[in-house]
């Protein structure tokens, strides 16, 4: 039981007059609880409120609003139980996972920067997944930077042991 003057949010100190959550025996406004302890959607970056979106999705180590869980290739919704496959943290619908396997583009990781990229089968061109104007995603091709020049002498000694 609480005195009405004592029933305040442990986060913001304002009186609680509606929905609240309890954390370690202390009341919090639902909004304060979500702001401080909520989970961010990996698709849009906004907070996930399980009451407003009870069908939110957890895929791998990421959480999504049900409307934000889409195929990385075509953007079709995967939230309604559609089959999907995770590849390097990105979800693909059944069709595009099959196409990805057929093309055999290789996923690589730059050992220096940790950046992920693909090597296109057949051409050997390197690309990253990139959003397009229609939101479906596409390929952003890039070239490797020239390796850094080694410093020091302009010639190597041939007579060194």
Short mmCIF file of C-alpha atoms in Angstrom, two decimals:
data_model
loop_
_atom_site.label_atom_id
_atom_site.label_comp_id
_atom_site.label_asym_id
_atom_site.label_seq_id
_atom_site.Cartn_x
_atom_site.Cartn_y
_atom_site.Cartn_z
CA UNK A 1 0.00 0.00 0.00
CA UNK A 2 1.15 3.50 -0.77
CA UNK A 3 0.14 6.94 0.50
CA UNK A 4 -1.16 8.89 -2.48
CA UNK A 5 1.66 11.44 -1.99
CA UNK A 6 4.26 8.64 -1.91
CA UNK A 7 3.08 6.85 -5.06
CA UNK A 8 5.55 8.51 -7.44
CA UNK A 9 7.67 7.25 -10.30
CA UNK A 10 11.12 6.13 -9.13
CA UNK A 11 12.63 7.45 -12.39
CA UNK A 12 11.11 10.90 -12.80
CA UNK A 13 9.61 11.59 -9.35
CA UNK A 14 6.19 12.59 -10.73
CA UNK A 15 2.95 11.14 -9.30
CA UNK A 16 1.64 7.97 -10.94
CA UNK A 17 -2.01 8.19 -11.91
CA UNK A 18 -2.30 5.52 -14.59
CA UNK A 19 -0.47 2.45 -15.86
CA UNK A 20 2.80 1.65 -14.15
CA UNK A 21 5.43 -1.06 -13.91
CA UNK A 22 7.26 -2.32 -10.83
CA UNK A 23 11.03 -2.67 -10.90
CA UNK A 24 12.88 -3.88 -7.81
CA UNK A 25 9.84 -3.01 -5.68
CA UNK A 26 9.60 0.56 -6.99
CA UNK A 27 6.88 1.91 -9.26
CA UNK A 28 7.69 3.51 -12.62
CA UNK A 29 5.49 5.15 -15.24
CA UNK A 30 5.22 2.76 -18.16
CA UNK A 31 6.86 5.37 -20.41
CA UNK A 32 9.77 5.84 -17.96
CA UNK A 33 10.23 2.08 -17.72
CA UNK A 34 10.34 1.74 -21.51
CA UNK A 35 12.70 4.71 -21.89
CA UNK A 36 15.18 3.37 -19.32
CA UNK A 37 14.81 -0.40 -19.77
CA UNK A 38 13.05 -0.87 -23.08
CA UNK A 39 14.32 -2.65 -26.16
CA UNK A 40 15.03 -0.77 -29.39
CA UNK A 41 13.80 -2.09 -32.74
CA UNK A 42 16.69 -3.14 -35.00
CA UNK A 43 14.63 -2.06 -38.01
CA UNK A 44 13.58 1.49 -37.13
CA UNK A 45 15.48 2.30 -33.92
CA UNK A 46 12.33 3.17 -31.92
CA UNK A 47 11.31 1.60 -28.62
CA UNK A 48 9.31 -1.63 -28.69
CA UNK A 49 6.26 -1.50 -26.44
CA UNK A 50 5.00 -5.06 -26.08
CA UNK A 51 1.53 -3.81 -25.12
CA UNK A 52 1.14 -1.77 -28.33
CA UNK A 53 2.80 -4.42 -30.50
CA UNK A 54 2.25 -7.81 -28.84
CA UNK A 55 3.54 -9.59 -31.95
CA UNK A 56 7.05 -8.13 -31.85
CA UNK A 57 9.73 -10.43 -33.25
CA UNK A 58 13.06 -11.59 -31.85
CA UNK A 59 15.38 -12.96 -34.54
CA UNK A 60 18.90 -13.92 -33.59
CA UNK A 61 20.04 -11.34 -31.06
CA UNK A 62 17.84 -8.52 -32.45
CA UNK A 63 14.28 -7.43 -31.72
CA UNK A 64 11.87 -5.85 -34.23
CA UNK A 65 8.40 -4.33 -34.34
CA UNK A 66 6.30 -6.81 -36.31
CA UNK A 67 5.94 -4.20 -39.10
CA UNK A 68 9.73 -3.69 -39.25
CA UNK A 69 10.75 -7.35 -39.62
CA UNK A 70 11.23 -7.59 -43.39
CA UNK A 71 13.29 -9.41 -45.99
CA UNK A 72 16.60 -7.57 -46.52
CA UNK A 73 16.30 -8.11 -50.27
CA UNK A 74 12.66 -7.38 -51.21
CA UNK A 75 11.12 -5.84 -48.08
CA UNK A 76 8.26 -8.33 -47.75
CA UNK A 77 6.98 -8.67 -44.17
CA UNK A 78 8.27 -11.73 -42.33
CA UNK A 79 6.36 -11.18 -39.08
CA UNK A 80 3.26 -13.27 -39.78
CA UNK A 81 5.13 -16.55 -39.46
CA UNK A 82 6.62 -16.42 -42.94
CA UNK A 83 9.69 -18.63 -43.27
CA UNK A 84 12.97 -16.74 -43.18
CA UNK A 85 16.68 -17.36 -42.88
CA UNK A 86 19.20 -15.19 -41.04
CA UNK A 87 22.48 -14.49 -42.80
CA UNK A 88 25.01 -12.26 -41.02
CA UNK A 89 22.21 -10.69 -38.98
CA UNK A 90 19.96 -9.95 -41.98
CA UNK A 91 16.69 -11.81 -42.56
CA UNK A 92 15.77 -13.15 -45.99
CA UNK A 93 12.44 -14.53 -47.19
CA UNK A 94 12.34 -18.06 -48.56
CA UNK A 95 12.53 -16.87 -52.18
CA UNK A 96 15.52 -14.57 -51.70
CA UNK A 97 17.34 -16.98 -49.44
CA UNK A 98 17.08 -19.54 -52.26
CA UNK A 99 18.28 -16.97 -54.83
CA UNK A 100 21.14 -15.97 -52.54
CA UNK A 101 22.21 -19.60 -52.30
CA UNK A 102 21.96 -20.04 -56.08
CA UNK A 103 24.12 -17.01 -56.84
CA UNK A 104 26.66 -18.16 -54.26
CA UNK A 105 27.82 -14.64 -53.53
CA UNK A 106 30.32 -15.06 -50.74
CA UNK A 107 29.99 -13.17 -47.49
CA UNK A 108 33.40 -11.95 -46.32
CA UNK A 109 34.65 -9.97 -43.35
CA UNK A 110 37.48 -7.42 -43.58
CA UNK A 111 39.95 -8.67 -40.96
CA UNK A 112 41.19 -5.14 -40.27
CA UNK A 113 37.89 -3.25 -39.90
CA UNK A 114 35.44 -6.09 -39.21
CA UNK A 115 33.18 -4.75 -41.99
CA UNK A 116 31.05 -7.34 -43.79
CA UNK A 117 30.86 -7.37 -47.60
CA UNK A 118 29.96 -9.76 -50.40
CA UNK A 119 31.98 -10.99 -53.36
CA UNK A 120 29.76 -11.41 -56.40
CA UNK A 121 29.89 -14.87 -57.95
CA UNK A 122 31.23 -14.81 -61.49
CA UNK A 123 32.57 -11.23 -61.50
CA UNK A 124 34.46 -11.14 -58.21
CA UNK A 125 33.22 -7.55 -57.62
CA UNK A 126 32.83 -6.52 -53.97
CA UNK A 127 29.63 -4.95 -52.67
CA UNK A 128 27.71 -4.08 -49.51
CA UNK A 129 23.98 -4.34 -48.97
CA UNK A 130 22.56 -0.81 -49.27
CA UNK A 131 19.04 0.66 -49.06
CA UNK A 132 17.50 1.93 -52.26
CA UNK A 133 14.85 4.60 -52.87
CA UNK A 134 12.10 1.98 -52.94
CA UNK A 135 13.30 0.55 -49.60
CA UNK A 136 13.97 -2.90 -51.01
CA UNK A 137 17.74 -2.87 -50.76
CA UNK A 138 20.39 -3.31 -53.36
CA UNK A 139 24.12 -3.59 -53.95
CA UNK A 140 26.64 -0.82 -53.37
CA UNK A 141 29.81 -1.77 -55.22
CA UNK A 142 33.20 -0.61 -53.98
CA UNK A 143 36.88 -1.09 -54.70
CA UNK A 144 39.56 -1.86 -52.18
CA UNK A 145 41.70 1.07 -51.19
CA UNK A 146 45.27 0.88 -52.40
CA UNK A 147 47.48 -0.80 -49.80
CA UNK A 148 49.53 1.65 -47.78
CA UNK A 149 53.03 2.23 -49.09
CA UNK A 150 55.74 0.86 -46.87
CA UNK A 151 58.06 3.45 -45.44
CA UNK A 152 61.81 3.23 -45.17
CA UNK A 153 64.56 2.70 -47.69
CA UNK A 154 63.79 2.86 -51.38
CA UNK A 155 65.80 -0.30 -52.07
CA UNK A 156 66.57 -3.38 -50.06
CA UNK A 157 70.11 -4.42 -49.37
CA UNK A 158 70.95 -7.51 -51.31
CA UNK A 159 74.12 -8.31 -49.34
CA UNK A 160 72.41 -8.53 -45.92
CA UNK A 161 72.65 -11.98 -44.28
#
